[in-house]
mmCIF file of C-alpha atoms in Angstrom:
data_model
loop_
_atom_site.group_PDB
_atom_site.id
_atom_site.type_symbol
_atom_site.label_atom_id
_atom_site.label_comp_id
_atom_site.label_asym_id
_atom_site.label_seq_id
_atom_site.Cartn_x
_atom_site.Cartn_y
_atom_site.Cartn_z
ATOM 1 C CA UNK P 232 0.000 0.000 0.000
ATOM 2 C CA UNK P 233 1.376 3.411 -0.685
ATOM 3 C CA UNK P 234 0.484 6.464 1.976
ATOM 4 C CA UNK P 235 -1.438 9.151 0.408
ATOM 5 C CA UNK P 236 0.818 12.354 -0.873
ATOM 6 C CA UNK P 237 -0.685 15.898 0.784
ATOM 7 C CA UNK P 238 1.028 17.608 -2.012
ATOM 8 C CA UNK P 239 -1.735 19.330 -3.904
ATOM 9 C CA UNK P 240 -1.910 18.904 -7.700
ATOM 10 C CA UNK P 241 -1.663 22.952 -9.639
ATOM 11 C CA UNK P 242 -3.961 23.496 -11.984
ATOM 12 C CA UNK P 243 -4.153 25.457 -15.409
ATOM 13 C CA UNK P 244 -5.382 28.389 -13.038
ATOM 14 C CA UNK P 245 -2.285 28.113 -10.555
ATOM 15 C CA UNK P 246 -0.253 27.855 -13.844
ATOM 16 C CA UNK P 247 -1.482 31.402 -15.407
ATOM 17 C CA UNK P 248 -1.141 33.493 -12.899
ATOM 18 C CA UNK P 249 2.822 32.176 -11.887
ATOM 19 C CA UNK P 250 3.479 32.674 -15.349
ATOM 20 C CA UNK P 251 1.969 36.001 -15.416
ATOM 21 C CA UNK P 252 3.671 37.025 -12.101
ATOM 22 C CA UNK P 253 7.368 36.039 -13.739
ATOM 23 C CA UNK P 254 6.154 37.539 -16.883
ATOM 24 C CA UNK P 255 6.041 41.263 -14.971
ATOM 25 C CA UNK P 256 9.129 40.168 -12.506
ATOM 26 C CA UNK P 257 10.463 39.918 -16.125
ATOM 27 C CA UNK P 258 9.526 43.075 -17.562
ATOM 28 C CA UNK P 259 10.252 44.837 -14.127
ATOM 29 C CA UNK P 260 14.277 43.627 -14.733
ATOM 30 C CA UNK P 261 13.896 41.365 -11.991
ATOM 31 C CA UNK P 262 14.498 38.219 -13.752
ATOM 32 C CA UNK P 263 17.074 37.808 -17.125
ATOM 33 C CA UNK P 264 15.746 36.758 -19.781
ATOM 34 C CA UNK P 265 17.317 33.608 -19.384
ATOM 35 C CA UNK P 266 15.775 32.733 -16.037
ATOM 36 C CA UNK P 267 12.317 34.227 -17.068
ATOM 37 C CA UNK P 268 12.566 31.392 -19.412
ATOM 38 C CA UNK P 269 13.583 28.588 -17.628
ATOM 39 C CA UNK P 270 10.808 29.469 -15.077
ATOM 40 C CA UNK P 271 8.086 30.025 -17.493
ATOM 41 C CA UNK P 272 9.217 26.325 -18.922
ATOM 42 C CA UNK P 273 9.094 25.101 -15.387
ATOM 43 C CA UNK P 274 5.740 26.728 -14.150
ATOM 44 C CA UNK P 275 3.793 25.241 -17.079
ATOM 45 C CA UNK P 276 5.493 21.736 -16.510
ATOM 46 C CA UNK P 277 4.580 21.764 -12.740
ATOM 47 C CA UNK P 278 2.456 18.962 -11.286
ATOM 48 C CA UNK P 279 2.094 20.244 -7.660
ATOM 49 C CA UNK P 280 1.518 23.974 -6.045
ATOM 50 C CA UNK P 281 4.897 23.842 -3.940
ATOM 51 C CA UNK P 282 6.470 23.547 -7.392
ATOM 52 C CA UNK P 283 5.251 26.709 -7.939
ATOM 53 C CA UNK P 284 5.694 28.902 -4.895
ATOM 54 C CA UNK P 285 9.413 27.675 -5.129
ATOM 55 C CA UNK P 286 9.283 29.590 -8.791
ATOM 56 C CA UNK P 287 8.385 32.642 -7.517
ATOM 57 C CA UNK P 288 9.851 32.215 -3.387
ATOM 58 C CA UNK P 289 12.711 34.979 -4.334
ATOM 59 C CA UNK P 290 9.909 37.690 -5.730
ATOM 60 C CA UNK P 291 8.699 40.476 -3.831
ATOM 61 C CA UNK P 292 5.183 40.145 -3.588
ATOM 62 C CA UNK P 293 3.018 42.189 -5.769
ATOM 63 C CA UNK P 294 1.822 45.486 -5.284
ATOM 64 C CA UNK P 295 -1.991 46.097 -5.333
ATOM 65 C CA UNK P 296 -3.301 48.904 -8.044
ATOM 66 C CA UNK P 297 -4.606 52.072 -5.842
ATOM 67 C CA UNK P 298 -7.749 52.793 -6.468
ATOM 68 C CA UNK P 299 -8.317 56.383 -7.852
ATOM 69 C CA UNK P 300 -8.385 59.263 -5.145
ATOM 70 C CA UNK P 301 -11.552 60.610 -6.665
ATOM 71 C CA UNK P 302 -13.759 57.795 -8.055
ATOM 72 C CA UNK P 303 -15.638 58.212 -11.182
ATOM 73 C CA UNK P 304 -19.256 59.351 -10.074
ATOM 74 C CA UNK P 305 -17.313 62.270 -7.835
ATOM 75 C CA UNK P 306 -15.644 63.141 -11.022
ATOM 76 C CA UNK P 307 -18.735 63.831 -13.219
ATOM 77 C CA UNK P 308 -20.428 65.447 -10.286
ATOM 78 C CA UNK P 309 -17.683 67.843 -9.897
ATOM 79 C CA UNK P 310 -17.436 68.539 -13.907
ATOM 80 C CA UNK P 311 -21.211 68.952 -14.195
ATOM 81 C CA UNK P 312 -21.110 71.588 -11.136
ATOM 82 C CA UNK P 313 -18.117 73.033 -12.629
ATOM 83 C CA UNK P 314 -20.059 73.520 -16.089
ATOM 84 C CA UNK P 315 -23.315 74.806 -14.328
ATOM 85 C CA UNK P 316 -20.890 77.354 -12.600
ATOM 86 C CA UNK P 317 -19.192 78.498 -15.206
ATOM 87 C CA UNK P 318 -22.779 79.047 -17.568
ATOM 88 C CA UNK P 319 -24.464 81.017 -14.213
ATOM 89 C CA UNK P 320 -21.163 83.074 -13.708
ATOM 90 C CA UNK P 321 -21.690 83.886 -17.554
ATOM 91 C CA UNK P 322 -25.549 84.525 -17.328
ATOM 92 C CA UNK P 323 -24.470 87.007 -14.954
ATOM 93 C CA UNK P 324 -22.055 88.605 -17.032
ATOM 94 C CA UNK P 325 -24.617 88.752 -19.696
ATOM 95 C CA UNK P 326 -27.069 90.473 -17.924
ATOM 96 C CA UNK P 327 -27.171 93.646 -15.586
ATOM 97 C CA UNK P 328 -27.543 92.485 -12.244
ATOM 98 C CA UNK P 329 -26.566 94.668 -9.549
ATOM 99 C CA UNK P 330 -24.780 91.788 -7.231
ATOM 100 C CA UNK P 331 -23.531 88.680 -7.744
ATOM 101 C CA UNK P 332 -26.696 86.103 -7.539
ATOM 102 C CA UNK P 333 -24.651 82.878 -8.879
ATOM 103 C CA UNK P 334 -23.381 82.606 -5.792
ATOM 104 C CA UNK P 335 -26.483 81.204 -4.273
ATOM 105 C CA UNK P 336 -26.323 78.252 -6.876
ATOM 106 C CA UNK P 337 -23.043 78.081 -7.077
ATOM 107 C CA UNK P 338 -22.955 77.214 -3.280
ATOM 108 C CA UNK P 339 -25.786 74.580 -3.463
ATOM 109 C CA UNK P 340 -23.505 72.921 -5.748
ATOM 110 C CA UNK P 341 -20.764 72.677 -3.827
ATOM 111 C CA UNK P 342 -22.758 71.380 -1.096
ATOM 112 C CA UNK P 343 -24.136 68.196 -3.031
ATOM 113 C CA UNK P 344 -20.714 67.311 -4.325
ATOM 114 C CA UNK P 345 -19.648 67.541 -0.519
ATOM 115 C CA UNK P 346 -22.452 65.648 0.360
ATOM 116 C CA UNK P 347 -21.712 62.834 -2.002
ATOM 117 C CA UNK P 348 -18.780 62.705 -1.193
ATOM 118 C CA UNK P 349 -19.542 62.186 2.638
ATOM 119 C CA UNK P 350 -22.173 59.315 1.216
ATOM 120 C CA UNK P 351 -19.646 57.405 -0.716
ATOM 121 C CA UNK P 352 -16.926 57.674 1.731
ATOM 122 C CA UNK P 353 -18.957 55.932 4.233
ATOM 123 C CA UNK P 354 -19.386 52.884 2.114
ATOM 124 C CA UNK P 355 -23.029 52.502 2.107
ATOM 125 C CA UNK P 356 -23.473 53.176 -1.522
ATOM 126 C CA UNK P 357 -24.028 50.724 -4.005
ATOM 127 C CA UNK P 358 -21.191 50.741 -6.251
ATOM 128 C CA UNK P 359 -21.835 52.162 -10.219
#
């Protein structure tokens, strides 16, 4: 009788994404060409996971993308304001008011992008 191995077999999945890990430790110039190759070779030939992690052991681990300071929605908000701010400021230009009245709207504004803002950042929003 043989004992049972608790190796775990890779699959095509586990396979990828070492490949595409060397493939940027590559490009970043931490891996010659040479070795990029020989691991590459060696992570698609790989029958078990600890085949892999050995392929990549001596790689820093992968830096997360930052999500953007000012998500997408914020961003149209604040154009749209922007736009409706810059038509009212020329409305008034146009016309012969005595005092400034795009103020008043111009404030409003500014107080629903702050207020979205204040929604989103709490995280109860349901993402676009």
């Amino acid at each position: 009788m043989t004992t049972p191995s608790t190796r775990i077999r890779a699959g095509d999945q586990d396979r990828e994404r070492v490949a595409t890990r060397l493939q940027e430790a590559s490009g970043e110039g931490r891996l010659t060409l040479g070795e990029a190759e020989e691991r590459l070779a060696a992570a698609y030939a790989a029958t078990y996971v600890d085949e892999l992690t050995a392929l990549t052991r001596d790689l820093p681990e992968p830096t997360p993308p930052r999500p953007p300071r000012f998500p997408r929605p914020l961003r149209v908000h604040a154009a749209v304001g922007a736009v409706l701010s810059a038509l009212l400021v020329v409305r008034f230009a146009v016309s012969d008011a005595e005092f400034f009245w795009p103020v008043f709207p111009v404030f409003w504004l500014g107080v629903s992008l702050l207020a979205h803002a204040a929604v989103r950042g709490r995280g109860r929003v349901v993402p676009y």
